PDB file of C-alpha atoms in Angstrom:
ATOM      1  CA  MET A  41      29.523 -59.220  22.627  1.00 46.00           C
ATOM      2  CA  SER A  42      28.476 -60.742  19.327  1.00 52.00           C
ATOM      3  CA  GLY A  43      29.002 -59.600  15.749  1.00 66.00           C
ATOM      4  CA  ARG A  44      31.567 -57.003  14.764  1.00 74.00           C
ATOM      5  CA  PRO A  45      33.071 -55.378  17.850  1.00 85.00           C
ATOM      6  CA  ARG A  46      32.957 -51.668  18.516  1.00 95.00           C
ATOM      7  CA  ILE A  47      36.167 -50.117  17.256  1.00 96.00           C
ATOM      8  CA  PHE A  48      37.900 -46.800  17.685  1.00 98.00           C
ATOM      9  CA  GLY A  49      41.235 -45.706  16.283  1.00 96.00           C
ATOM     10  CA  ILE A  50      44.146 -43.568  17.375  1.00 96.00           C
ATOM     11  CA  SER A  51      46.057 -42.012  14.484  1.00 95.00           C
ATOM     12  CA  GLY A  52      49.028 -39.734  14.267  1.00 94.00           C
ATOM     13  CA  TRP A  53      52.569 -39.458  13.053  1.00 92.00           C
ATOM     14  CA  LYS A  54      55.546 -41.138  14.694  1.00 90.00           C
ATOM     15  CA  ASN A  55      56.162 -39.817  18.245  1.00 93.00           C
ATOM     16  CA  SER A  56      52.741 -38.132  18.339  1.00 94.00           C
ATOM     17  CA  GLY A  57      51.708 -39.874  21.567  1.00 95.00           C
ATOM     18  CA  LYS A  58      49.573 -42.659  20.060  1.00 94.00           C
ATOM     19  CA  THR A  59      50.957 -45.506  22.163  1.00 92.00           C
ATOM     20  CA  GLY A  60      50.865 -43.608  25.444  1.00 95.00           C
ATOM     21  CA  LEU A  61      47.260 -42.606  24.790  1.00 97.00           C
ATOM     22  CA  ALA A  62      46.318 -46.158  23.784  1.00 96.00           C
ATOM     23  CA  VAL A  63      47.848 -47.596  26.974  1.00 96.00           C
ATOM     24  CA  ARG A  64      46.068 -45.060  29.192  1.00 96.00           C
ATOM     25  CA  LEU A  65      42.756 -45.727  27.421  1.00 97.00           C
ATOM     26  CA  VAL A  66      43.135 -49.498  27.855  1.00 97.00           C
ATOM     27  CA  GLU A  67      43.808 -48.929  31.557  1.00 97.00           C
ATOM     28  CA  GLU A  68      40.797 -46.610  31.909  1.00 96.00           C
ATOM     29  CA  PHE A  69      38.295 -48.774  30.032  1.00 96.00           C
ATOM     30  CA  THR A  70      39.551 -51.854  31.900  1.00 97.00           C
ATOM     31  CA  ARG A  71      39.157 -49.983  35.194  1.00 95.00           C
ATOM     32  CA  ARG A  72      35.560 -49.312  34.161  1.00 96.00           C
ATOM     33  CA  GLY A  73      35.040 -53.052  33.690  1.00 96.00           C
ATOM     34  CA  TYR A  74      35.154 -53.342  29.886  1.00 96.00           C
ATOM     35  CA  ARG A  75      36.991 -56.064  27.953  1.00 94.00           C
ATOM     36  CA  ILE A  76      39.406 -54.277  25.639  1.00 95.00           C
ATOM     37  CA  SER A  77      41.519 -55.618  22.800  1.00 93.00           C
ATOM     38  CA  THR A  78      44.025 -53.707  20.713  1.00 94.00           C
ATOM     39  CA  ILE A  79      45.435 -53.902  17.215  1.00 90.00           C
ATOM     40  CA  LYS A  80      48.716 -52.115  16.509  1.00 88.00           C
ATOM     41  CA  HIS A  81      49.816 -51.629  12.905  1.00 83.00           C
ATOM     42  CA  ALA A  82      53.580 -51.564  12.366  1.00 75.00           C
ATOM     43  CA  HIS A  83      55.116 -50.032   9.249  1.00 66.00           C
ATOM     44  CA  HIS A  84      58.285 -52.037   9.642  1.00 64.00           C
ATOM     45  CA  ASP A  85      59.432 -55.600  10.092  1.00 62.00           C
ATOM     46  CA  PHE A  86      59.089 -56.742  13.683  1.00 60.00           C
ATOM     47  CA  ASP A  87      59.667 -59.883  15.691  1.00 64.00           C
ATOM     48  CA  ILE A  88      58.141 -60.805  19.023  1.00 70.00           C
ATOM     49  CA  ASP A  89      60.227 -63.945  19.263  1.00 70.00           C
ATOM     50  CA  LYS A  90      63.706 -64.430  20.686  1.00 76.00           C
ATOM     51  CA  VAL A  91      66.480 -65.778  18.510  1.00 81.00           C
ATOM     52  CA  GLY A  92      67.265 -69.319  19.611  1.00 79.00           C
ATOM     53  CA  ALA A  93      63.944 -69.913  21.408  1.00 79.00           C
ATOM     54  CA  ASP A  94      62.112 -73.108  20.489  1.00 78.00           C
ATOM     55  CA  SER A  95      59.307 -71.151  18.801  1.00 77.00           C
ATOM     56  CA  TYR A  96      61.859 -69.140  16.821  1.00 78.00           C
ATOM     57  CA  ARG A  97      63.461 -72.378  15.670  1.00 82.00           C
ATOM     58  CA  HIS A  98      60.040 -73.706  14.594  1.00 82.00           C
ATOM     59  CA  ARG A  99      59.447 -70.599  12.476  1.00 79.00           C
ATOM     60  CA  GLN A 100      62.931 -70.730  10.992  1.00 79.00           C
ATOM     61  CA  ALA A 101      62.305 -74.352  10.050  1.00 80.00           C
ATOM     62  CA  GLY A 102      59.353 -73.183   7.944  1.00 76.00           C
ATOM     63  CA  ALA A 103      56.259 -73.454  10.152  1.00 76.00           C
ATOM     64  CA  HIS A 104      53.319 -71.461   8.769  1.00 78.00           C
ATOM     65  CA  GLU A 105      51.971 -70.713  12.266  1.00 76.00           C
ATOM     66  CA  VAL A 106      53.585 -71.230  15.638  1.00 82.00           C
ATOM     67  CA  THR A 107      51.488 -71.122  18.790  1.00 79.00           C
ATOM     68  CA  ILE A 108      53.069 -70.723  22.205  1.00 83.00           C
ATOM     69  CA  VAL A 109      50.811 -71.627  25.122  1.00 84.00           C
ATOM     70  CA  SER A 110      51.283 -71.351  28.879  1.00 81.00           C
ATOM     71  CA  GLY A 111      49.038 -71.145  31.907  1.00 88.00           C
ATOM     72  CA  THR A 112      48.964 -67.352  31.671  1.00 88.00           C
ATOM     73  CA  ARG A 113      48.820 -66.507  27.935  1.00 83.00           C
ATOM     74  CA  TYR A 114      49.155 -67.736  24.412  1.00 80.00           C
ATOM     75  CA  ALA A 115      50.470 -66.194  21.221  1.00 79.00           C
ATOM     76  CA  ILE A 116      50.073 -67.224  17.624  1.00 80.00           C
ATOM     77  CA  MET A 117      52.730 -66.097  15.179  1.00 80.00           C
ATOM     78  CA  HIS A 118      51.742 -66.324  11.550  1.00 82.00           C
ATOM     79  CA  GLU A 119      54.471 -66.099   8.941  1.00 81.00           C
ATOM     80  CA  LEU A 120      53.374 -64.416   5.723  1.00 84.00           C
ATOM     81  CA  ARG A 121      56.294 -65.857   3.751  1.00 83.00           C
ATOM     82  CA  GLY A 122      55.771 -63.456   0.875  1.00 85.00           C
ATOM     83  CA  ALA A 123      51.972 -63.372   1.003  1.00 87.00           C
ATOM     84  CA  ALA A 124      50.195 -60.029   1.167  1.00 90.00           C
ATOM     85  CA  GLU A 125      49.652 -58.334   4.514  1.00 85.00           C
ATOM     86  CA  PRO A 126      46.203 -59.319   5.805  1.00 87.00           C
ATOM     87  CA  SER A 127      43.508 -56.688   5.522  1.00 89.00           C
ATOM     88  CA  PHE A 128      42.281 -54.749   8.518  1.00 89.00           C
ATOM     89  CA  GLU A 129      38.981 -56.670   8.397  1.00 89.00           C
ATOM     90  CA  GLU A 130      40.802 -60.028   8.332  1.00 90.00           C
ATOM     91  CA  ILE A 131      42.759 -59.097  11.448  1.00 88.00           C
ATOM     92  CA  LEU A 132      39.646 -57.727  13.160  1.00 90.00           C
ATOM     93  CA  SER A 133      37.820 -61.002  12.482  1.00 88.00           C
ATOM     94  CA  ARG A 134      40.484 -62.903  14.466  1.00 87.00           C
ATOM     95  CA  ILE A 135      39.899 -60.895  17.648  1.00 88.00           C
ATOM     96  CA  THR A 136      38.120 -62.704  20.475  1.00 88.00           C
ATOM     97  CA  PRO A 137      34.774 -61.067  21.315  1.00 90.00           C
ATOM     98  CA  CYS A 138      35.226 -57.991  23.500  1.00 93.00           C
ATOM     99  CA  ASP A 139      33.555 -54.662  24.273  1.00 95.00           C
ATOM    100  CA  LEU A 140      35.959 -52.446  22.344  1.00 95.00           C
ATOM    101  CA  VAL A 141      38.935 -52.838  20.026  1.00 95.00           C
ATOM    102  CA  LEU A 142      41.319 -49.887  20.130  1.00 96.00           C
ATOM    103  CA  ILE A 143      43.269 -49.510  16.910  1.00 94.00           C
ATOM    104  CA  GLU A 144      46.690 -47.857  16.871  1.00 93.00           C
ATOM    105  CA  GLY A 145      47.790 -46.916  13.401  1.00 84.00           C
ATOM    106  CA  TYR A 146      45.841 -47.915  10.290  1.00 86.00           C
ATOM    107  CA  LYS A 147      45.606 -44.208   9.416  1.00 85.00           C
ATOM    108  CA  ARG A 148      43.653 -44.822   6.221  1.00 87.00           C
ATOM    109  CA  GLU A 149      40.935 -47.149   7.573  1.00 91.00           C
ATOM    110  CA  PRO A 150      37.371 -45.723   7.526  1.00 94.00           C
ATOM    111  CA  ILE A 151      36.843 -46.018  11.277  1.00 96.00           C
ATOM    112  CA  PRO A 152      36.213 -43.320  13.886  1.00 97.00           C
ATOM    113  CA  LYS A 153      39.568 -42.010  15.113  1.00 97.00           C
ATOM    114  CA  ILE A 154      41.170 -39.467  17.342  1.00 98.00           C
ATOM    115  CA  GLU A 155      44.296 -37.789  16.019  1.00 97.00           C
ATOM    116  CA  ALA A 156      47.180 -37.588  18.487  1.00 97.00           C
ATOM    117  CA  ARG A 157      49.452 -34.552  18.088  1.00 96.00           C
ATOM    118  CA  ARG A 158      52.621 -33.661  19.943  1.00 96.00           C
ATOM    119  CA  LEU A 159      55.072 -30.868  19.314  1.00 94.00           C
ATOM    120  CA  GLU A 160      57.843 -33.509  19.327  1.00 93.00           C
ATOM    121  CA  ALA A 161      56.233 -35.616  16.558  1.00 91.00           C
ATOM    122  CA  ALA A 162      58.332 -36.624  13.579  1.00 85.00           C
ATOM    123  CA  ASN A 163      55.832 -34.899  11.289  1.00 91.00           C
ATOM    124  CA  ARG A 164      53.482 -32.145  12.469  1.00 90.00           C
ATOM    125  CA  GLU A 165      51.266 -31.956   9.386  1.00 92.00           C
ATOM    126  CA  PRO A 166      47.658 -32.345  10.600  1.00 94.00           C
ATOM    127  CA  LEU A 167      45.833 -35.475   9.435  1.00 94.00           C
ATOM    128  CA  ALA A 168      42.319 -34.301  10.316  1.00 94.00           C
ATOM    129  CA  PRO A 169      41.671 -31.955   7.408  1.00 91.00           C
ATOM    130  CA  GLY A 170      42.152 -34.818   4.936  1.00 93.00           C
ATOM    131  CA  ASP A 171      40.471 -37.618   6.886  1.00 94.00           C
ATOM    132  CA  PRO A 172      36.707 -37.388   7.448  1.00 96.00           C
ATOM    133  CA  HIS A 173      36.923 -40.293   9.928  1.00 97.00           C
ATOM    134  CA  ILE A 174      38.939 -38.281  12.453  1.00 97.00           C
ATOM    135  CA  VAL A 175      36.306 -37.157  14.944  1.00 98.00           C
ATOM    136  CA  ALA A 176      38.539 -35.424  17.516  1.00 98.00           C
ATOM    137  CA  ILE A 177      42.085 -34.279  18.226  1.00 98.00           C
ATOM    138  CA  ALA A 178      44.202 -34.894  21.334  1.00 98.00           C
ATOM    139  CA  ALA A 179      47.228 -32.619  21.558  1.00 97.00           C
ATOM    140  CA  ASP A 180      49.925 -31.423  23.933  1.00 96.00           C
ATOM    141  CA  HIS A 181      49.599 -27.885  22.541  1.00 96.00           C
ATOM    142  CA  PRO A 182      46.766 -25.491  21.655  1.00 95.00           C
ATOM    143  CA  ILE A 183      44.825 -26.319  18.469  1.00 95.00           C
ATOM    144  CA  THR A 184      42.723 -23.529  17.004  1.00 91.00           C
ATOM    145  CA  ASP A 185      42.361 -24.363  13.303  1.00 90.00           C
ATOM    146  CA  THR A 186      39.585 -26.973  13.596  1.00 94.00           C
ATOM    147  CA  THR A 187      35.910 -27.390  14.359  1.00 95.00           C
ATOM    148  CA  LEU A 188      36.540 -30.867  15.837  1.00 97.00           C
ATOM    149  CA  PRO A 189      36.536 -31.443  19.595  1.00 98.00           C
ATOM    150  CA  VAL A 190      40.058 -30.929  20.994  1.00 98.00           C
ATOM    151  CA  PHE A 191      41.334 -32.647  24.140  1.00 98.00           C
ATOM    152  CA  ASP A 192      44.511 -32.340  26.130  1.00 98.00           C
ATOM    153  CA  LEU A 193      46.551 -35.392  25.150  1.00 98.00           C
ATOM    154  CA  ASP A 194      46.815 -36.357  28.838  1.00 97.00           C
ATOM    155  CA  ASP A 195      43.092 -35.972  29.662  1.00 98.00           C
ATOM    156  CA  THR A 196      42.429 -39.699  29.499  1.00 98.00           C
ATOM    157  CA  LEU A 197      39.100 -39.571  31.352  1.00 98.00           C
ATOM    158  CA  ALA A 198      37.571 -36.999  28.985  1.00 98.00           C
ATOM    159  CA  ILE A 199      38.899 -38.841  25.930  1.00 98.00           C
ATOM    160  CA  ALA A 200      37.539 -42.178  27.211  1.00 98.00           C
ATOM    161  CA  ASP A 201      34.135 -40.565  27.867  1.00 98.00           C
ATOM    162  CA  PHE A 202      34.160 -39.096  24.340  1.00 98.00           C
ATOM    163  CA  ILE A 203      35.042 -42.454  22.774  1.00 98.00           C
ATOM    164  CA  ALA A 204      32.343 -44.270  24.764  1.00 97.00           C
ATOM    165  CA  LYS A 205      29.745 -41.733  23.615  1.00 97.00           C
ATOM    166  CA  THR A 206      30.972 -41.704  20.004  1.00 97.00           C
ATOM    167  CA  ILE A 207      30.776 -45.495  19.560  1.00 97.00           C
ATOM    168  CA  ASP A 208      27.698 -45.847  21.792  1.00 95.00           C
ATOM    169  CA  LEU A 209      29.493 -48.147  24.234  1.00 95.00           C
ATOM    170  CA  PRO A 210      26.726 -49.517  26.447  1.00 92.00           C
ATOM    171  CA  PRO A 211      27.047 -49.022  30.196  1.00 89.00           C
ATOM    172  CA  LEU A 212      27.970 -52.149  32.118  1.00 85.00           C
ATOM    173  CA  LYS A 213      25.266 -53.715  34.228  1.00 75.00           C
TER     174      LYS A 213
END
């Protein structure tokens, strides 16, 4: 677990099933004994802190970073305060060593990805034809207009096996 971690992305439009697939893949790879981390890209402002909490008050007072630590977890919140969003590589470099980093979002990054498609998605325009880094499609409906491997969106085991093979994830000893 040294150097740049193995990474694999899940892309798709809003409501395409990305998060559900990511959660099931984390569960499956964890069940197999791998250490998995995730990076989720949000296209909107978000806050993981509660208004009025001590950490929230620290941030509101102007702290650049606020770290919350307990016996079960820690979180570091970094306020950009007008600075540019950090690059994908900058965020990746902050991840603790692990076997695999699953990426949700970051549609335009040149990493191997599976495209999630659902009939209920906000936009149903396929991403794969325009993105050479999409190596497979997972959908809740038949896909016939591609030469890429196509999986049922709910076939987590087959998708996990495909990802492991694609990124050459070594078997655990």
